[in-house]
PDB file of C-alpha atoms in Angstrom:
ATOM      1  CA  UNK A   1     -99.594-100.379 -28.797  1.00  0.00           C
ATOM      2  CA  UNK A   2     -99.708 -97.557 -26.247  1.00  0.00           C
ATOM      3  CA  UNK A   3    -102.306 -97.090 -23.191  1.00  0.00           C
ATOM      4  CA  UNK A   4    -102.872 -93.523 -22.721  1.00  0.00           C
ATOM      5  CA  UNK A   5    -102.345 -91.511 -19.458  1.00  0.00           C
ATOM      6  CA  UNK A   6    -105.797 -90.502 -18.560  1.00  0.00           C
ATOM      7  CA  UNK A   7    -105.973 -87.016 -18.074  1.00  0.00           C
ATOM      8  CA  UNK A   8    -108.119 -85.554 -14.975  1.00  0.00           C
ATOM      9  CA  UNK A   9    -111.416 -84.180 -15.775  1.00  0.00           C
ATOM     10  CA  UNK A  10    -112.086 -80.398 -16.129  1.00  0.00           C
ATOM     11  CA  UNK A  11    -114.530 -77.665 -16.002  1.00  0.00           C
ATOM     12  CA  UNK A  12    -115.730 -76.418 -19.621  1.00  0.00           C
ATOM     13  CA  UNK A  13    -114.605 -72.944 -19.711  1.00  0.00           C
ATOM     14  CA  UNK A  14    -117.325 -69.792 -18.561  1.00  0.00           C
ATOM     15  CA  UNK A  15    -116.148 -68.217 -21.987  1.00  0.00           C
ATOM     16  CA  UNK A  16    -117.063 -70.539 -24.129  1.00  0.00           C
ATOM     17  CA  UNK A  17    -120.018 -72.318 -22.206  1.00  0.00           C
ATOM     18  CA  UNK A  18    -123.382 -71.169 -19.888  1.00  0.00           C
ATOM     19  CA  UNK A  19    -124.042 -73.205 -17.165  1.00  0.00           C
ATOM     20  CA  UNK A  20    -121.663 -76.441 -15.512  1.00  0.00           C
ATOM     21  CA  UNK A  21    -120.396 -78.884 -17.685  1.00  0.00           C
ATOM     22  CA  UNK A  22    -117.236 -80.973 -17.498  1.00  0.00           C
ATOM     23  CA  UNK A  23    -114.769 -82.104 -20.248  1.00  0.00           C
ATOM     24  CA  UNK A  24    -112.732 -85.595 -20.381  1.00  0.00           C
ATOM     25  CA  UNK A  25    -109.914 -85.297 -23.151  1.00  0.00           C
ATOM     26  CA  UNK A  26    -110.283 -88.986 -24.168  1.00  0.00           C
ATOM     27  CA  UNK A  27    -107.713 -88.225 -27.497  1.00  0.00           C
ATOM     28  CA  UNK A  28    -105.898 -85.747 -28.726  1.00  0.00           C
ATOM     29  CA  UNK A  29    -104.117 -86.795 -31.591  1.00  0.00           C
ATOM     30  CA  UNK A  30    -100.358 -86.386 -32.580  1.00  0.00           C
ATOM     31  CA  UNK A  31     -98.740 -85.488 -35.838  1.00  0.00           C
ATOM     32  CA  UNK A  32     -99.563 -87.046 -38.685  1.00  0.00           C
ATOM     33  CA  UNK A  33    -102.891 -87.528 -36.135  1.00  0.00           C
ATOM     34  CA  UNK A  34    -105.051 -84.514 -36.094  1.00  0.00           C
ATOM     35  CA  UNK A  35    -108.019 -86.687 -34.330  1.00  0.00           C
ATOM     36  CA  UNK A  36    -109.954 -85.535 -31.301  1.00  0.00           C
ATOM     37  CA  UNK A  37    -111.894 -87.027 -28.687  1.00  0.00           C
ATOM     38  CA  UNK A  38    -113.622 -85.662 -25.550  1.00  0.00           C
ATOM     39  CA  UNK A  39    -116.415 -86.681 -23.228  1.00  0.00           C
ATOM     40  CA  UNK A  40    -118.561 -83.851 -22.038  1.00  0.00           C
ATOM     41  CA  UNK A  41    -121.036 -83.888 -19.086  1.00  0.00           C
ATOM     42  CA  UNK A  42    -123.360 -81.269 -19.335  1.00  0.00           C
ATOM     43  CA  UNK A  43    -125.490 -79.997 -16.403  1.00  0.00           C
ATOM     44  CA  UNK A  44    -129.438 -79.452 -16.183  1.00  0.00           C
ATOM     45  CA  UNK A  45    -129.644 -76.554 -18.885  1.00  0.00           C
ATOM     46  CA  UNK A  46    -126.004 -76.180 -19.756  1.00  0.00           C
ATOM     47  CA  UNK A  47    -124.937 -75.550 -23.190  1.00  0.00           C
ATOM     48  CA  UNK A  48    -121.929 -74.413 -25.619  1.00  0.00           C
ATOM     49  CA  UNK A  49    -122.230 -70.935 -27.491  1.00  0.00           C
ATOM     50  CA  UNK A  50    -122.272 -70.622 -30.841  1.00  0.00           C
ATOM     51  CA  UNK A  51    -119.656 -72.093 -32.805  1.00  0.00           C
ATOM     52  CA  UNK A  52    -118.613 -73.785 -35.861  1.00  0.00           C
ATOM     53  CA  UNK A  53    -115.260 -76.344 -36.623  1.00  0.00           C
ATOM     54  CA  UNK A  54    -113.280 -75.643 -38.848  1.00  0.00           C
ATOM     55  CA  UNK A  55    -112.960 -79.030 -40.067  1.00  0.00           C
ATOM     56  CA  UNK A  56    -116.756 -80.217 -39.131  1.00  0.00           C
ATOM     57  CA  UNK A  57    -117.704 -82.152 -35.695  1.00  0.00           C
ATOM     58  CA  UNK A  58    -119.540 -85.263 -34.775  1.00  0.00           C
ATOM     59  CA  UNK A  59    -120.970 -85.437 -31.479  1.00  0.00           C
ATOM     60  CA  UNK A  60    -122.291 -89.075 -30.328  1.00  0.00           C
ATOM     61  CA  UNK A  61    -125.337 -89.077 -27.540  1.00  0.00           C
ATOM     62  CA  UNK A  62    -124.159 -91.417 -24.616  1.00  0.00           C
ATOM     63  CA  UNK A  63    -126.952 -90.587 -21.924  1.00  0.00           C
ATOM     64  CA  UNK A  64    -129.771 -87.730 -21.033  1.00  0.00           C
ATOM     65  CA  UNK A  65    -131.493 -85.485 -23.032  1.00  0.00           C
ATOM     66  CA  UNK A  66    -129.391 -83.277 -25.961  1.00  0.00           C
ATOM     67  CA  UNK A  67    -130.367 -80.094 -27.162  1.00  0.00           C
ATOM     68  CA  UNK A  68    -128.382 -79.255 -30.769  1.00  0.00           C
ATOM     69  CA  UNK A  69    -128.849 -76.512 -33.260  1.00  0.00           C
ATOM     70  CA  UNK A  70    -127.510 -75.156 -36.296  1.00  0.00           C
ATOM     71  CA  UNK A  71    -127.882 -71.665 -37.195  1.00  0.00           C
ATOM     72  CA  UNK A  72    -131.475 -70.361 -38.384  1.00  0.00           C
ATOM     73  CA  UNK A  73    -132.530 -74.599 -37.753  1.00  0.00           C
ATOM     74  CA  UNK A  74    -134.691 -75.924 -35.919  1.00  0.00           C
ATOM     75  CA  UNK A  75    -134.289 -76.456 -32.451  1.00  0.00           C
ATOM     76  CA  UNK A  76    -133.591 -80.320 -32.005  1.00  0.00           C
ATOM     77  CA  UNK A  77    -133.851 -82.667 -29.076  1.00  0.00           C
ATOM     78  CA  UNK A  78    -131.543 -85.738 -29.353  1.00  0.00           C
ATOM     79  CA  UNK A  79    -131.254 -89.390 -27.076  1.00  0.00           C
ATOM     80  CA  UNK A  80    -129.093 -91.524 -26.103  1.00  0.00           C
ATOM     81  CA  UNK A  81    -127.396 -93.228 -29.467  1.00  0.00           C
ATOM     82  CA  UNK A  82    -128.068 -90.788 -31.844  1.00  0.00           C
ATOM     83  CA  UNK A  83    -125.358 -89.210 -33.440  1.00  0.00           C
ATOM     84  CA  UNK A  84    -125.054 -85.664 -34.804  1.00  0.00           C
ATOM     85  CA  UNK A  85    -122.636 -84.618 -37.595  1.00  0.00           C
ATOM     86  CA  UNK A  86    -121.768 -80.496 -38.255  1.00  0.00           C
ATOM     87  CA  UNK A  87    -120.302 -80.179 -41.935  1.00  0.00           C
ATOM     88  CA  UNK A  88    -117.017 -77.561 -41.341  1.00  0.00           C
ATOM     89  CA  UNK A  89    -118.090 -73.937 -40.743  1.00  0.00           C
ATOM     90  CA  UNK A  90    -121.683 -74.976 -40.018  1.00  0.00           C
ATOM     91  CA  UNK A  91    -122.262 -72.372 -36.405  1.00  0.00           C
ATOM     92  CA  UNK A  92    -124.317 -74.416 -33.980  1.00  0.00           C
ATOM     93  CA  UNK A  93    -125.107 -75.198 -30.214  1.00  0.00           C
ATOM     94  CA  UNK A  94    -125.532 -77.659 -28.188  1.00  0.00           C
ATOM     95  CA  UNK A  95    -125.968 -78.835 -24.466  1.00  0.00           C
ATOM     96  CA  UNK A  96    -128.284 -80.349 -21.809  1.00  0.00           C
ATOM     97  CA  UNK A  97    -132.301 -80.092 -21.672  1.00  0.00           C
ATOM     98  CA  UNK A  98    -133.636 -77.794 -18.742  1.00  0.00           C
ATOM     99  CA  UNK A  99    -134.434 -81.037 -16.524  1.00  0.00           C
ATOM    100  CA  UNK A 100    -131.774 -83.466 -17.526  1.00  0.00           C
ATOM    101  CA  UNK A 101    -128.051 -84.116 -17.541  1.00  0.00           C
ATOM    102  CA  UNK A 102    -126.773 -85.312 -20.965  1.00  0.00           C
ATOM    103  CA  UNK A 103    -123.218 -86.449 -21.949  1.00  0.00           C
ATOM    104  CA  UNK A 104    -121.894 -86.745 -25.128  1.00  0.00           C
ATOM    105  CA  UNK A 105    -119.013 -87.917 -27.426  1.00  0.00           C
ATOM    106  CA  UNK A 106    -117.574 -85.030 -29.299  1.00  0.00           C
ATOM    107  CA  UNK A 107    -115.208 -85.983 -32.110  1.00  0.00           C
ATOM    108  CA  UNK A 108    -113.186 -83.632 -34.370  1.00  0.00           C
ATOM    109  CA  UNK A 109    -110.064 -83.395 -36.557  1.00  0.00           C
ATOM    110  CA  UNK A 110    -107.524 -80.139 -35.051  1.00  0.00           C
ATOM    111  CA  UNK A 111    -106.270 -78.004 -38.131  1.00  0.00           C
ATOM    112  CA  UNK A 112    -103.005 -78.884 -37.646  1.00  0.00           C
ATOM    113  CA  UNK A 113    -101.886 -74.926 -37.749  1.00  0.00           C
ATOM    114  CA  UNK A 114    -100.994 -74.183 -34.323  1.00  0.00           C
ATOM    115  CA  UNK A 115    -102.025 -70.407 -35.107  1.00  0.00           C
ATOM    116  CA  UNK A 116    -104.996 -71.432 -36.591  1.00  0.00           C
ATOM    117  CA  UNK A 117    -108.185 -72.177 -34.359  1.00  0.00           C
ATOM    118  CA  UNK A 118    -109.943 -75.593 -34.528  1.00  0.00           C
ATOM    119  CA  UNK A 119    -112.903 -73.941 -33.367  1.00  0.00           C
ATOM    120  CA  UNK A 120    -114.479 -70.331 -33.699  1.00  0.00           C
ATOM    121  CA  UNK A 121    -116.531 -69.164 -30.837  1.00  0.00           C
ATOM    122  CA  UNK A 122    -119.267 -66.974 -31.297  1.00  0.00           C
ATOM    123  CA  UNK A 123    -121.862 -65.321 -29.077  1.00  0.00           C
ATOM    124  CA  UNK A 124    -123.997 -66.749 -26.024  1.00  0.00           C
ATOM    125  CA  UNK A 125    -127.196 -68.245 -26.746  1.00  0.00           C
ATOM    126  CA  UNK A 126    -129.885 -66.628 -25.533  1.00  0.00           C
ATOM    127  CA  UNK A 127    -132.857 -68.271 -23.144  1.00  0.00           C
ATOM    128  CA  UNK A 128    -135.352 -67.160 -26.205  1.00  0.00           C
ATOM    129  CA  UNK A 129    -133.258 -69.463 -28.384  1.00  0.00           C
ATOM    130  CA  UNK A 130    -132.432 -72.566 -25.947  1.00  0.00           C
ATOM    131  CA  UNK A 131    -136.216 -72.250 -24.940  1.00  0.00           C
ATOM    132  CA  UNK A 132    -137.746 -72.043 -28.393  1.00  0.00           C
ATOM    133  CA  UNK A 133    -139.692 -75.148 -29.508  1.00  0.00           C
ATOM    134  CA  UNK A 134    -138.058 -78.167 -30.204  1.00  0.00           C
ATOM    135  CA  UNK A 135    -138.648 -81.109 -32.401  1.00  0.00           C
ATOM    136  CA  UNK A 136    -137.202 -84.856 -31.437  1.00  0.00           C
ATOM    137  CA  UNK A 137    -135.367 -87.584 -32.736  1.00  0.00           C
ATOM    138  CA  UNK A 138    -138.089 -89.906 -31.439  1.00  0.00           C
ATOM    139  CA  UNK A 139    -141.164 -90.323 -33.667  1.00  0.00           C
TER     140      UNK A 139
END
């Protein structure tokens, strides 16, 4: 058994994100391992661009409000406990509602290929698209 040196928190980066948000590497698995954990705070109105995992992603609601999307989907807004899983190659957002922070859990396996990217970023996502109508995960 091993306790893990926590790592300090840092700022998502401006490439990859719009808005503040702040990353906690909770696990970052080791060979034969390819296992990865990190807490994200997101910011009023803060999201990721477009993306899709090469090996799929689940991301677990901890607190706030959660916007997620998959490509050509419907805009969803997500709560506290729900959790959120993106088959490999799926391209999707996700990040804060307008008026509330929202962390979340996101959990993913690395490729293992150092030269190969875990995660392919695509463009920004547009105010039309994070403001678009939403449905909920409450009834």
């Amino acid at each position: 058994m091993e306790i893990l040196k926590r790592r300090p928190t840092g700022r998502v980066p401006a490439e990859w994100f719009t808005g503040e948000a702040w990353l906690d590497v909770i696990y970052a698995g080791e060979e034969p391992s390819r296992a990865r954990l990190n807490r994200v705070r997101f910011a009023p109105g803060a999201r990721t661009d477009w993306h899709s995992h090469v090996l799929g992603q689940t991301l677990h609601i901890v607190s706030g409000v959660a916007l997620v999307q998959e490509r050509g989907g419907q805009l969803i807004e997500a709560h506290p406990g729900d959790t959120i899983y993106t088959p490999p190659g799926q391209e999707h957002w996700h990040g804060a509602a307008p008026d509330a922070f929202m962390e979340h859990l996101a959990l993913w396996e690395g490729s293992g290929d150092p030269d190969a990217p875990d995660t392919i970023w695509g463009e920004k996502v547009t105010d039309t698209e994070y403001k678009r109508p939403r449905s909920t995960t409450r009834g």
